[in-house]
Each structure stands twice: as structure tokens, then as C-alpha cells.
Amino acid sequence: MKLIILENYSQASEWAAKYIRNRIVQFGPGPGRFFTLGLPTGLPRDHPESYHSFMWNNFFKHIDISPENVHILDGNAPDLQAECDAFEEKIKAAGGIELFVGGIGPDGHIAFNEPGSSLVSRTRVKTLAMDTILANARFFDGDLSKVPTMALTVGVGTVMDAREVMILITGAHKAFALYKAIEDGVNHMWTVSAFQQHPNTVFVCDEDATLELKVKTVKYFKGLMMVHNKLVEPLYSMKEMGAERSQSKKPYSD
Amino acid sequence: MPSNKSVSDAPIVQFTNCRILRDHQLQREDLWVREGKILNPEKLFFDEKGSADVQLDCKDSIIAPGFIDVQINGGFGVDFSLATDDFKSGIDLVSQKILSHGVTSFCPTLVTSPPSVYHQVLPQISVRNGGAHGAGVLGAHLEGPFISKEKKGAHPEHCLRTFEAGAFQDLLATYGSLDCVQIVTLAPEMRRSSEVIRELTKRGVCVSLGHSVANLSQAEEAVQHGATFITHLFNAMLPFHHRDPGIVGLLTSDKIPAGRRVFYGMISDGIHTNPAALRIAHRAHPKGLVLVTDAIAGMGLAPGRHTLGQQVVEIDGLNTYIAGTKTLSGSVATMDTCVRHFQEATGCSVETALEAASLHPAQLLGIEHKKGTLDYDSDADFLMLNDSLYVQATYIAGEEVWRQDVSGM
């Protein structure tokens, strides 16, 4: 695991963005060679705060992605399990997920894999924990009865199959979950801990999120920042990479 | 990028690098247009898996809905109250010229005239969409002849009428037909006005109060019967008095039926209304303010003498008076000048100034679902403006119909 500790939310976000950018550029995507970026799913389609709106406003409308290359789980599909199975097939067809980017909940969940989710689970329909329903109530005018109780989600196993996993964790309210995820054992009550068994994980966090970690852990990883920062500097661009195709740079790994 | 649209093959244009007026705010968003309407890019992306065919860089312009002028008597030598042989080409000329002022829809206005004028002119006015030929015609605004003698302003006294005898039938006989009439201005203190107002409202005609000596209760009663507009607030009506605010009191009246809003026209050319009065009205009832030009034939022409229906008016700079008097008659200000002056005088936000000339007139006429906004599925009538609110380009139904000459014309 690489644990990247930045001072605050903005810096953590920026570091993560630069890292993802470099990874995409170095991968050299092209027609038929997809850089498959995995992201966790959320609310149903119809809602104005739906995941589709969220993704459109915060990501898709700012980039030049082709709509055909966007795959979002459809919570309104007639046969939900079939929708989930088809999603797994699409991932395989695209060559597997190159990089999965996600956050964790205060209860240590990744995507909607709530405590108790199998660590080898696949994309499926998941019942939501009361904490998650309460957290989502703000999108439904505070009316608990309107909040969906189920969601489609990629499984822990699905994410474990990704070639690389990046988890973003910011804020003091996530500190305990981060501690459980990296300093305690692998446990299905804290599903993010599954990534201790993934060969290629990056945790990007801010100072507040480290509040429950041992000082030793924090000092160790802060000490590695000089080396880790080489992953984001220099910042590559597609145009440059085109010219330097012959000298391919391998990303640093531990 | 291949655009694979399932709903329509028409080209999709994406206007980028701009700030659009949406939800009462200037937002840094792209504007998407297809088949003359504003397109929802999110639906295009997810439902149709489509993308833009053409991307236009707007160089950081402001994009606002096209202006709607609901009171314009003519311009460029054309007088809408004059029954000439080439009346239609007069409408065409004005509708084409006002594109450069940012007006994409308007209501040709007729001042008090003899019935023969209405009978000849009205059949030649037809509601039509705008385009490269000019701004769209929404319908006529008939200002008079059922107005008060005491507040006739520039209207000819010998043509004033009442509808005491036959109420609505008298009105219909005077005008001949109401087919393409959008707004009628009348004085509500006239006997039987309530019946007339009700009948007009029933037929979808917007009733406006103006050129009147009505007190507040008479005005409120008119609103209860259906009136929704006030013609050029402050002008040609009793001045505000603290024990009887008159028509001006409608701005803060508590007798307006629920769910209805009273709108009021303001000529913000710096002459018809003192900026302090403009500010008082704006602060009292900001959501009802509708900018109008009340432009006359002389607008766009050199100073001198021009006609306004049966009268002769003299233009001196921005001032227009009945020849030989100090009675104001119409204005020669252009709509974009009014928007800029309004913004300066009130210190309001750019969004507010732009909405007073687009959203509010659309709401007055009940057409805000397709005009006056940049909401998805609205008609793509919009303007590109610079930060000082000078119009750089005018678009109707998504097509560019006027552009500021770079040489600075």
C-alpha cells in the first residue's frame, strides 16, 4: 500500500487528480485500448441528485468522453440481478478495470458494501444500512421514507479484480475507518480492509483523516512523500506522450 | 466525435466558453442547441449517447435570453399607427433593425387612432416567428383609445372613446378584430371597464392599466377582474400620494389575487423617469418590472420631426416631445440602452437587468415556457453580450441573425 498524506482536502484532491491523469496518459489509451476507470455507484436515475446528474455535472461535461464509453448501473432496470451480471460482463469485455477510484464511509464501507458484506462479493443489489439512509436523507428533503433502501453496487471482489485501487479519505469523521482499514486486520465489518490483500493500492488522505493512526505510521509514510511525489511530478500530457512513445516510463511500485 | 443520436439527426451546436443566464444567475455552463430549441446535454449524453456536431467558442461572452419589447410604436421612420400601403414592409423593417438592439420578439404598438386605422392596420399584423428576417411578432399592443382625457399624454384627444354604451362590443367595433392582439391598455375608471376587462382576459388578451386617473381601489378592482400590467409606470397616471397611491400603489397592494403578479412597464431611458423613482419602483416590486422602449418612428434616425399616429413629434437628443410642447411622447431609446441604464441607475445585478427585459415580459404574456429563458426546450432566442451589456450577436431559433461588426459600427 502507498499511503499519501496531504495537508487538506484541496491538496489531497489535487494529488489524486494528478495521479489519475498521469496513469491515464502513461497507459496510452486509444481506439480499442480502453483505460477503464471504475467508480462507485449511488442514487436512482430519476432523482435530480441522481448519480447520473452528479457524474454529468462533476465529471462528464468537463471532458471529451464518448457517451458510449460510459457505463452506469441502472437502478430502474426491470431485472436488477441481470443488470448486475451484465455489468460484470461489460467490465470483462473492456479488459478489466485499470484503476478503481473510491472513497470510504465512516463505517469503513467501499462503494455500498456495508459492514458484513462478503469480501469476495460481486456486483449485486445491496440493502442499505440505516446510517447510509440517514446520510442520504438530505437528498430527499430529509424525508426518510423517500430514501431508497436498496442500491446496486460493485462488490468488494469486483474492486479487488481491478489492477489498481485508489481510495480517497478526507476528514476527521473518516479517521477511525482509515485506522480500521490499514492498521487493523482484514475484516468484513470494515470492507475497505480487504485491500490489504490487493497488490496495488493507494490511499490518499488529508491530515484530519490520520487522527486515529499511530504516530509511527504517519511519520513513516510522510517520510516517503518525496518518493511518492515523483508519481505526480512531472505531470504528463497526451501530446508529449505521443512524441515519447519509444521511451515508456513504468509507474513506480512498492 | 461520432454523434449517434436516436431522437433526431439535426445538427447539435454547443456554445462553449460563456456564462449563461439560468435560474436567475450567470453560470459558467455550455449552451446546447438543436432544431431551434435549447437542448438538455445530460439527456443527450445518457439517453441518446449523443454529442455535439459543432462547438463554438463564445470568448467568455454573457449569453442571455433575447429581449422582448412589449411597447414599441415604430422606429427607423416607420410608425405602426399610420395606415400606409406598405405597412407590412414597415413591420419587416423595424423587426429586422431591432435585432441589433437585442430584441428577438416584440409587440407592435398602436397609439390612440380612429377606428379606420385599426380596421386597416390590424389585419396586416400577424403573429409570426422571428428569424434572419427579423424579430418575432408576438401580437399587437393597443394603447388606447379607451383612455382618460386628463392623462392622454401624446394621444390625440379627438380620437379618445368610451365604452359606456356597448362595453365589449364597442371595443370590438372600434378595433375591428382582436385576432392578433396581445395587449390592450385602457383606463379602468371608465364606466363598464370591469366587463370589458373580464371579456378581454377571457380571450387571452393581456389588459394593462394606463393613461388613467384611477385611484388605487379602482385599479385593484381592475386587477381582480383580470388586469395584469401597468403601462409605463408613473407616466400618464396620477402621481403617488400617500393617502391614495393610485395605480402606482398596485406595486405593493395586498388585494392582488393569490398566485397572480402585477407587472409594470418602465421606460428607463433616463428621461421618462427620474432614476430615484425608478429605484423606488424596483425596490418595491422587483419581480414585476418590465423594461419597454415605447420607441417611436424617430428611433434610430437623426433628430428632427417625425409622426406618432395623428401627431407630430420633435426629437432632440434622447428627448421626444409633441412638436411645440413639453409633453413627452414615446422615446427613441433602444432596448439595450434601456437595459444598461436600468442596471446603472438601480445598481442591480446584471442578471436582474437582463431578466427585466426577457423573463419578466415573457411571464407577463404567459409564454415563459418557451421565451424569455434559456431553460431546456425553450426557443433558442438568445444574445451574446459583453460585460458592459452591449449586444455582440443575436440568435433566433439557434441561428445567428445579427452580429456586431468588428469594425465597430
CSV table of C-alpha atoms in Angstrom, one decimal, chain B:
chain,number,residue,atom,x,y,z
B,1,MET,CA,-16.5,12.6,-32.1
B,2,PRO,CA,-19.2,10.5,-33.7
B,3,SER,CA,-22.7,11.7,-32.8
B,4,ASN,CA,-25.1,8.9,-32.6
B,5,LYS,CA,-28.5,10.4,-31.9
B,6,SER,CA,-31.6,8.4,-31.6
B,7,VAL,CA,-34.1,11.2,-31.3
B,8,SER,CA,-33.1,13.5,-34.2
B,9,ASP,CA,-30.5,13.8,-36.9
B,10,ALA,CA,-30.5,17.6,-36.8
B,11,PRO,CA,-27.1,19.1,-36.0
B,12,ILE,CA,-26.3,19.9,-32.4
B,13,VAL,CA,-24.4,23.1,-31.6
B,14,GLN,CA,-22.5,23.5,-28.4
B,15,PHE,CA,-21.7,27.1,-27.3
B,16,THR,CA,-18.7,27.0,-25.0
B,17,ASN,CA,-16.6,29.4,-23.1
B,18,CYS,CA,-19.5,31.5,-22.0
B,19,ARG,CA,-21.6,32.5,-19.0
B,20,ILE,CA,-25.3,31.7,-19.4
B,21,LEU,CA,-28.2,33.3,-17.5
B,22,ARG,CA,-30.0,30.3,-16.0
B,23,ASP,CA,-32.0,30.0,-12.8
B,24,HIS,CA,-31.6,33.8,-12.2
B,25,GLN,CA,-27.8,33.5,-12.2
B,26,LEU,CA,-24.9,33.8,-14.6
B,27,GLN,CA,-23.4,30.3,-14.6
B,28,ARG,CA,-20.3,29.0,-16.4
B,29,GLU,CA,-22.1,26.4,-18.5
B,30,ASP,CA,-22.2,25.5,-22.1
B,31,LEU,CA,-25.4,26.2,-24.1
B,32,TRP,CA,-26.6,23.3,-26.3
B,33,VAL,CA,-29.0,24.0,-29.2
B,34,ARG,CA,-30.8,21.6,-31.6
B,35,GLU,CA,-33.6,22.4,-34.0
B,36,GLY,CA,-34.1,25.9,-32.7
B,37,LYS,CA,-34.5,24.9,-29.1
B,38,ILE,CA,-32.3,24.7,-26.1
B,39,LEU,CA,-31.1,21.2,-25.6
B,40,ASN,CA,-30.5,19.3,-22.3
B,41,PRO,CA,-27.0,17.9,-22.7
B,42,GLU,CA,-27.3,15.4,-19.9
B,43,LYS,CA,-30.3,13.7,-21.5
B,44,LEU,CA,-28.4,13.8,-24.8
B,45,PHE,CA,-25.4,12.2,-23.2
B,46,PHE,CA,-27.1,9.4,-21.2
B,47,ASP,CA,-30.3,8.8,-23.2
B,48,GLU,CA,-29.2,9.3,-26.7
B,49,LYS,CA,-25.5,8.8,-26.3
B,50,GLY,CA,-25.1,11.9,-28.5
B,51,SER,CA,-22.6,14.7,-28.6
B,52,ALA,CA,-22.1,18.0,-30.3
B,53,ASP,CA,-21.6,18.4,-34.1
B,54,VAL,CA,-20.3,21.9,-33.8
B,55,GLN,CA,-18.6,23.6,-30.9
B,56,LEU,CA,-18.4,27.4,-30.9
B,57,ASP,CA,-16.1,29.4,-28.6
B,58,CYS,CA,-18.0,32.4,-27.3
B,59,LYS,CA,-14.9,34.1,-26.0
B,60,ASP,CA,-16.3,34.5,-22.5
B,61,SER,CA,-19.4,36.3,-23.6
B,62,ILE,CA,-22.6,36.6,-21.5
B,63,ILE,CA,-25.4,34.6,-23.1
B,64,ALA,CA,-28.8,35.9,-22.1
B,65,PRO,CA,-32.4,35.2,-23.5
B,66,GLY,CA,-33.4,37.6,-26.2
B,67,PHE,CA,-35.1,40.8,-25.2
B,68,ILE,CA,-38.9,41.1,-25.5
B,69,ASP,CA,-40.3,44.6,-26.2
B,70,VAL,CA,-44.0,44.8,-25.4
B,71,GLN,CA,-44.3,48.5,-26.1
B,72,ILE,CA,-42.8,49.8,-29.3
B,73,ASN,CA,-44.7,52.3,-31.6
B,74,GLY,CA,-42.3,52.1,-34.5
B,75,GLY,CA,-38.8,53.1,-35.4
B,76,PHE,CA,-36.4,53.9,-38.3
B,77,GLY,CA,-39.1,56.1,-39.9
B,78,VAL,CA,-41.9,53.5,-39.5
B,79,ASP,CA,-45.0,54.4,-37.5
B,80,PHE,CA,-47.2,51.5,-36.6
B,81,SER,CA,-50.2,53.8,-36.1
B,82,LEU,CA,-50.1,55.1,-39.6
B,83,ALA,CA,-52.2,53.1,-42.1
B,84,THR,CA,-49.8,53.2,-45.1
B,85,ASP,CA,-49.9,51.0,-48.2
B,86,ASP,CA,-46.6,49.4,-47.3
B,87,PHE,CA,-47.4,48.8,-43.7
B,88,LYS,CA,-46.2,45.2,-43.8
B,89,SER,CA,-42.8,46.2,-45.1
B,90,GLY,CA,-42.7,48.8,-42.2
B,91,ILE,CA,-43.1,46.0,-39.7
B,92,ASP,CA,-40.5,44.0,-41.5
B,93,LEU,CA,-38.0,46.9,-41.4
B,94,VAL,CA,-38.4,47.5,-37.7
B,95,SER,CA,-38.3,43.8,-36.8
B,96,GLN,CA,-35.1,43.5,-38.7
B,97,LYS,CA,-33.4,46.6,-37.3
B,98,ILE,CA,-34.2,45.9,-33.7
B,99,LEU,CA,-32.2,42.7,-33.8
B,100,SER,CA,-29.1,44.8,-33.3
B,101,HIS,CA,-30.7,46.1,-30.1
B,102,GLY,CA,-31.1,42.6,-28.8
B,103,VAL,CA,-34.8,42.4,-29.3
B,104,THR,CA,-35.9,38.9,-30.5
B,105,SER,CA,-39.7,39.3,-30.0
B,106,PHE,CA,-41.9,42.4,-29.9
B,107,CYS,CA,-45.5,43.7,-29.8
B,108,PRO,CA,-46.0,46.4,-32.4
B,109,THR,CA,-47.9,49.1,-30.5
B,110,LEU,CA,-50.6,51.4,-31.9
B,111,VAL,CA,-51.4,54.6,-30.1
B,112,THR,CA,-54.9,56.1,-29.9
B,113,SER,CA,-56.2,56.2,-33.5
B,114,PRO,CA,-59.5,56.5,-35.4
B,115,PRO,CA,-61.3,53.2,-36.0
B,116,SER,CA,-60.4,53.3,-39.7
B,117,VAL,CA,-56.7,53.0,-38.8
B,118,TYR,CA,-57.3,49.9,-36.6
B,119,HIS,CA,-59.5,48.3,-39.3
B,120,GLN,CA,-56.8,48.8,-41.9
B,121,VAL,CA,-53.7,48.1,-39.9
B,122,LEU,CA,-54.6,45.2,-37.5
B,123,PRO,CA,-55.4,42.7,-40.3
B,124,GLN,CA,-51.8,43.3,-41.5
B,125,ILE,CA,-50.2,42.4,-38.3
B,126,SER,CA,-49.8,38.7,-37.9
B,127,VAL,CA,-48.2,36.7,-35.1
B,128,ARG,CA,-45.0,35.2,-36.6
B,129,ASN,CA,-41.8,33.6,-35.5
B,130,GLY,CA,-38.5,35.5,-35.8
B,131,GLY,CA,-35.6,34.5,-37.8
B,132,ALA,CA,-33.0,36.0,-40.1
B,133,HIS,CA,-35.7,38.3,-41.4
B,134,GLY,CA,-36.2,39.9,-38.0
B,135,ALA,CA,-37.6,39.7,-34.5
B,136,GLY,CA,-40.7,37.7,-33.9
B,137,VAL,CA,-44.1,39.4,-33.7
B,138,LEU,CA,-46.0,38.3,-30.7
B,139,GLY,CA,-49.1,40.4,-31.4
B,140,ALA,CA,-50.2,44.0,-31.2
B,141,HIS,CA,-50.4,46.2,-28.2
B,142,LEU,CA,-53.3,48.6,-28.5
B,143,GLU,CA,-52.7,51.6,-26.3
B,144,GLY,CA,-56.0,53.5,-26.4
B,145,PRO,CA,-58.4,54.9,-27.4
B,146,PHE,CA,-60.2,53.9,-24.2
B,147,ILE,CA,-58.2,56.1,-22.0
B,148,SER,CA,-58.6,59.2,-19.9
B,149,LYS,CA,-58.8,62.7,-21.4
B,150,GLU,CA,-56.9,64.1,-18.4
B,151,LYS,CA,-54.0,61.8,-19.0
B,152,LYS,CA,-54.0,61.5,-22.7
B,153,GLY,CA,-50.3,62.5,-22.9
B,154,ALA,CA,-49.4,62.5,-26.6
B,155,HIS,CA,-52.6,60.8,-27.7
B,156,PRO,CA,-54.9,62.8,-29.9
B,157,GLU,CA,-58.0,63.9,-27.9
B,158,HIS,CA,-60.4,63.8,-30.8
B,159,CYS,CA,-59.9,60.0,-31.1
B,160,LEU,CA,-60.5,59.1,-27.4
B,161,ARG,CA,-63.5,57.0,-26.8
B,162,THR,CA,-65.5,55.4,-24.1
B,163,PHE,CA,-67.3,52.0,-24.0
B,164,GLU,CA,-70.2,53.2,-21.8
B,165,ALA,CA,-72.8,52.3,-24.3
B,166,GLY,CA,-71.9,48.8,-25.5
B,167,ALA,CA,-68.9,47.8,-23.3
B,168,PHE,CA,-67.0,45.0,-25.0
B,169,GLN,CA,-69.0,45.3,-28.3
B,170,ASP,CA,-68.0,48.9,-28.5
B,171,LEU,CA,-64.3,47.9,-28.1
B,172,LEU,CA,-64.6,45.2,-30.7
B,173,ALA,CA,-66.3,47.5,-33.2
B,174,THR,CA,-63.6,50.1,-32.7
B,175,TYR,CA,-60.7,47.7,-33.2
B,176,GLY,CA,-62.4,45.5,-35.8
B,177,SER,CA,-60.8,42.3,-34.7
B,178,LEU,CA,-58.8,41.1,-31.7
B,179,ASP,CA,-57.2,38.2,-33.6
B,180,CYS,CA,-53.6,39.2,-33.3
B,181,VAL,CA,-53.9,41.5,-30.3
B,182,GLN,CA,-51.7,40.6,-27.3
B,183,ILE,CA,-52.2,43.6,-25.0
B,184,VAL,CA,-54.8,46.4,-24.6
B,185,THR,CA,-54.1,49.5,-22.5
B,186,LEU,CA,-57.2,51.2,-21.0
B,187,ALA,CA,-58.2,53.4,-18.1
B,188,PRO,CA,-60.1,51.3,-15.5
B,189,GLU,CA,-62.1,54.2,-14.1
B,190,MET,CA,-64.2,54.3,-17.2
B,191,ARG,CA,-67.7,53.0,-16.8
B,192,ARG,CA,-68.2,49.3,-17.6
B,193,SER,CA,-64.4,48.7,-17.7
B,194,SER,CA,-64.8,45.7,-15.5
B,195,GLU,CA,-67.0,43.9,-18.0
B,196,VAL,CA,-64.5,44.8,-20.8
B,197,ILE,CA,-61.5,43.7,-18.7
B,198,ARG,CA,-63.2,40.4,-17.9
B,199,GLU,CA,-64.1,39.7,-21.6
B,200,LEU,CA,-60.6,40.6,-22.8
B,201,THR,CA,-59.0,38.4,-20.2
B,202,LYS,CA,-61.2,35.6,-21.1
B,203,ARG,CA,-60.0,35.8,-24.7
B,204,GLY,CA,-56.4,35.7,-23.6
B,205,VAL,CA,-55.7,39.4,-24.1
B,206,CYS,CA,-53.4,41.0,-21.5
B,207,VAL,CA,-55.1,44.0,-20.0
B,208,SER,CA,-52.9,46.9,-19.0
B,209,LEU,CA,-53.8,50.0,-17.0
B,210,GLY,CA,-52.5,53.3,-18.2
B,211,HIS,CA,-53.3,56.9,-19.3
B,212,SER,CA,-55.7,57.0,-16.4
B,213,VAL,CA,-56.8,58.9,-13.3
B,214,ALA,CA,-57.9,55.8,-11.4
B,215,ASN,CA,-57.4,55.7,-7.7
B,216,LEU,CA,-56.0,52.6,-6.0
B,217,SER,CA,-59.3,50.9,-5.4
B,218,GLN,CA,-60.4,51.3,-9.0
B,219,ALA,CA,-57.0,49.9,-10.1
B,220,GLU,CA,-57.3,47.0,-7.6
B,221,GLU,CA,-60.8,46.2,-8.9
B,222,ALA,CA,-59.4,46.1,-12.4
B,223,VAL,CA,-56.7,43.7,-11.3
B,224,GLN,CA,-59.3,41.5,-9.7
B,225,HIS,CA,-61.2,41.4,-13.0
B,226,GLY,CA,-58.0,40.3,-14.8
B,227,ALA,CA,-55.7,43.2,-15.5
B,228,THR,CA,-52.1,42.3,-15.1
B,229,PHE,CA,-50.0,45.1,-16.5
B,230,ILE,CA,-49.4,48.8,-15.9
B,231,THR,CA,-48.4,50.9,-19.0
B,232,HIS,CA,-45.2,53.0,-18.4
B,233,LEU,CA,-45.5,53.3,-14.6
B,234,PHE,CA,-45.6,56.9,-13.3
B,235,ASN,CA,-46.2,58.4,-16.7
B,236,ALA,CA,-49.8,59.3,-17.7
B,237,MET,CA,-51.3,58.4,-14.3
B,238,LEU,CA,-51.9,60.2,-11.0
B,239,PRO,CA,-48.8,60.7,-9.0
B,240,PHE,CA,-48.2,58.6,-6.0
B,241,HIS,CA,-50.0,60.1,-3.0
B,242,HIS,CA,-49.5,58.7,0.5
B,243,ARG,CA,-53.3,58.6,1.1
B,244,ASP,CA,-54.2,57.4,-2.3
B,245,PRO,CA,-51.3,55.8,-4.1
B,246,GLY,CA,-53.3,55.4,-7.3
B,247,ILE,CA,-52.2,52.9,-9.9
B,248,VAL,CA,-48.6,53.1,-8.5
B,249,GLY,CA,-50.0,51.5,-5.3
B,250,LEU,CA,-50.6,48.3,-7.2
B,251,LEU,CA,-46.9,47.5,-6.7
B,252,THR,CA,-47.4,46.8,-3.1
B,253,SER,CA,-51.2,46.2,-3.0
B,254,ASP,CA,-52.4,43.4,-0.8
B,255,LYS,CA,-55.5,42.9,-2.9
B,256,ILE,CA,-53.8,41.1,-5.7
B,257,PRO,CA,-55.5,37.7,-6.2
B,258,ALA,CA,-53.3,34.8,-5.0
B,259,GLY,CA,-51.0,33.4,-7.5
B,260,ARG,CA,-51.1,36.4,-9.7
B,261,ARG,CA,-48.5,39.1,-10.2
B,262,VAL,CA,-48.9,42.6,-11.4
B,263,PHE,CA,-46.2,43.6,-13.9
B,264,TYR,CA,-45.4,47.2,-14.8
B,265,GLY,CA,-43.6,48.7,-17.8
B,266,MET,CA,-40.8,51.1,-17.2
B,267,ILE,CA,-39.1,53.3,-19.9
B,268,SER,CA,-35.6,53.5,-18.4
B,269,ASP,CA,-34.2,56.0,-20.9
B,270,GLY,CA,-33.2,58.4,-18.2
B,271,ILE,CA,-35.9,60.9,-19.3
B,272,HIS,CA,-39.3,59.4,-18.6
B,273,THR,CA,-38.5,58.5,-15.1
B,274,ASN,CA,-36.1,60.1,-12.6
B,275,PRO,CA,-33.6,57.4,-11.5
B,276,ALA,CA,-34.7,57.8,-7.9
B,277,ALA,CA,-38.3,57.0,-8.9
B,278,LEU,CA,-37.0,54.0,-11.0
B,279,ARG,CA,-35.2,52.8,-7.9
B,280,ILE,CA,-38.3,53.2,-5.7
B,281,ALA,CA,-40.4,51.1,-8.1
B,282,HIS,CA,-37.7,48.5,-8.5
B,283,ARG,CA,-37.2,48.1,-4.8
B,284,ALA,CA,-40.9,48.0,-4.0
B,285,HIS,CA,-41.6,45.2,-6.6
B,286,PRO,CA,-38.5,43.9,-8.4
B,287,LYS,CA,-40.2,40.9,-9.9
B,288,GLY,CA,-42.8,42.9,-11.7
B,289,LEU,CA,-40.5,45.3,-13.6
B,290,VAL,CA,-40.7,45.0,-17.4
B,291,LEU,CA,-38.4,47.2,-19.4
B,292,VAL,CA,-40.1,48.7,-22.5
B,293,THR,CA,-38.8,51.2,-25.0
B,294,ASP,CA,-42.0,52.9,-26.0
B,295,ALA,CA,-39.9,53.8,-29.1
B,296,ILE,CA,-41.4,55.9,-31.8
B,297,ALA,CA,-40.7,56.3,-35.5
B,298,GLY,CA,-37.8,58.6,-34.9
B,299,MET,CA,-35.9,55.9,-33.0
B,300,GLY,CA,-32.7,55.1,-35.0
B,301,LEU,CA,-33.0,58.3,-37.1
B,302,ALA,CA,-31.4,61.7,-36.9
B,303,PRO,CA,-33.0,64.3,-34.6
B,304,GLY,CA,-35.9,66.3,-36.2
B,305,ARG,CA,-39.6,65.9,-36.8
B,306,HIS,CA,-41.4,62.6,-37.1
B,307,THR,CA,-45.0,61.4,-36.8
B,308,LEU,CA,-46.6,59.4,-34.0
B,309,GLY,CA,-50.0,58.4,-35.3
B,310,GLN,CA,-52.1,61.6,-35.7
B,311,GLN,CA,-49.4,63.7,-34.0
B,312,VAL,CA,-46.1,65.3,-35.0
B,313,VAL,CA,-43.3,64.9,-32.6
B,314,GLU,CA,-39.9,66.5,-32.4
B,315,ILE,CA,-36.7,64.7,-31.4
B,316,ASP,CA,-33.9,66.5,-29.7
B,317,GLY,CA,-31.2,64.1,-28.5
B,318,LEU,CA,-33.0,61.5,-26.3
B,319,ASN,CA,-35.9,63.7,-25.7
B,320,THR,CA,-39.1,63.4,-27.8
B,321,TYR,CA,-41.9,65.9,-27.4
B,322,ILE,CA,-45.2,66.7,-29.1
B,323,ALA,CA,-44.0,69.4,-31.6
B,324,GLY,CA,-44.1,72.8,-29.9
B,325,THR,CA,-44.8,71.4,-26.4
B,326,LYS,CA,-43.0,69.8,-23.5
B,327,THR,CA,-45.3,66.8,-23.5
B,328,LEU,CA,-43.2,63.6,-23.7
B,329,SER,CA,-44.3,61.3,-26.4
B,330,GLY,CA,-42.6,58.0,-26.7
B,331,SER,CA,-38.9,57.7,-26.7
B,332,VAL,CA,-36.0,57.0,-29.0
B,333,ALA,CA,-34.1,54.8,-26.7
B,334,THR,CA,-33.2,51.3,-27.8
B,335,MET,CA,-33.8,48.3,-25.7
B,336,ASP,CA,-30.2,47.6,-24.9
B,337,THR,CA,-29.7,51.2,-23.9
B,338,CYS,CA,-32.7,50.8,-21.5
B,339,VAL,CA,-31.2,47.7,-20.0
B,340,ARG,CA,-27.8,49.4,-19.4
B,341,HIS,CA,-29.4,52.5,-18.0
B,342,PHE,CA,-31.6,50.4,-15.7
B,343,GLN,CA,-28.6,48.5,-14.4
B,344,GLU,CA,-26.6,51.7,-13.8
B,345,ALA,CA,-29.5,53.6,-12.2
B,346,THR,CA,-30.5,50.9,-9.8
B,347,GLY,CA,-27.1,49.3,-9.2
B,348,CYS,CA,-28.9,45.9,-9.6
B,349,SER,CA,-27.1,42.8,-10.8
B,350,VAL,CA,-26.5,42.0,-14.4
B,351,GLU,CA,-28.9,39.1,-14.1
B,352,THR,CA,-31.7,41.3,-12.8
B,353,ALA,CA,-31.3,43.8,-15.5
B,354,LEU,CA,-31.3,41.2,-18.2
B,355,GLU,CA,-34.4,39.4,-16.7
B,356,ALA,CA,-36.3,42.7,-16.7
B,357,ALA,CA,-36.1,42.7,-20.5
B,358,SER,CA,-36.6,39.0,-21.1
B,359,LEU,CA,-38.0,36.8,-18.4
B,360,HIS,CA,-40.5,39.4,-17.0
B,361,PRO,CA,-42.1,40.3,-20.3
B,362,ALA,CA,-42.4,36.6,-21.1
B,363,GLN,CA,-44.0,35.9,-17.8
B,364,LEU,CA,-46.4,38.9,-18.4
B,365,LEU,CA,-47.6,37.3,-21.6
B,366,GLY,CA,-47.6,33.8,-20.2
B,367,ILE,CA,-45.0,32.5,-22.6
B,368,GLU,CA,-42.2,31.8,-20.3
B,369,HIS,CA,-42.2,28.1,-21.1
B,370,LYS,CA,-40.8,28.9,-24.5
B,371,LYS,CA,-39.5,32.5,-24.4
B,372,GLY,CA,-37.5,34.6,-22.0
B,373,THR,CA,-35.3,31.9,-20.6
B,374,LEU,CA,-32.5,29.6,-21.5
B,375,ASP,CA,-34.3,26.6,-19.9
B,376,TYR,CA,-34.2,23.3,-21.7
B,377,ASP,CA,-36.8,23.0,-24.5
B,378,SER,CA,-37.2,26.8,-24.8
B,379,ASP,CA,-36.9,28.6,-28.1
B,380,ALA,CA,-33.3,29.2,-28.7
B,381,ASP,CA,-33.6,33.0,-28.9
B,382,PHE,CA,-30.6,34.5,-27.2
B,383,LEU,CA,-28.0,37.2,-27.2
B,384,MET,CA,-24.2,37.3,-26.7
B,385,LEU,CA,-23.3,40.4,-24.7
B,386,ASN,CA,-20.1,41.7,-23.3
B,387,ASP,CA,-19.6,42.6,-19.7
B,388,SER,CA,-20.9,46.1,-20.2
B,389,LEU,CA,-24.1,44.7,-21.7
B,390,TYR,CA,-23.5,45.7,-25.3
B,391,VAL,CA,-25.1,43.2,-27.7
B,392,GLN,CA,-22.4,41.4,-29.7
B,393,ALA,CA,-24.6,38.9,-31.5
B,394,THR,CA,-28.3,38.0,-31.7
B,395,TYR,CA,-29.6,34.5,-32.3
B,396,ILE,CA,-33.1,33.4,-33.1
B,397,ALA,CA,-34.1,29.7,-33.1
B,398,GLY,CA,-30.4,28.9,-32.7
B,399,GLU,CA,-29.3,30.7,-35.9
B,400,GLU,CA,-27.2,33.9,-35.8
B,401,VAL,CA,-29.4,36.7,-37.2
B,402,TRP,CA,-27.2,39.6,-36.3
B,403,ARG,CA,-23.5,40.2,-35.3
B,404,GLN,CA,-21.7,43.3,-34.2
B,405,ASP,CA,-19.5,44.4,-37.0
B,406,VAL,CA,-15.9,44.1,-35.7
B,407,SER,CA,-15.1,47.4,-37.3
B,408,GLY,CA,-17.2,49.0,-34.6
B,409,MET,CA,-20.4,50.1,-36.4
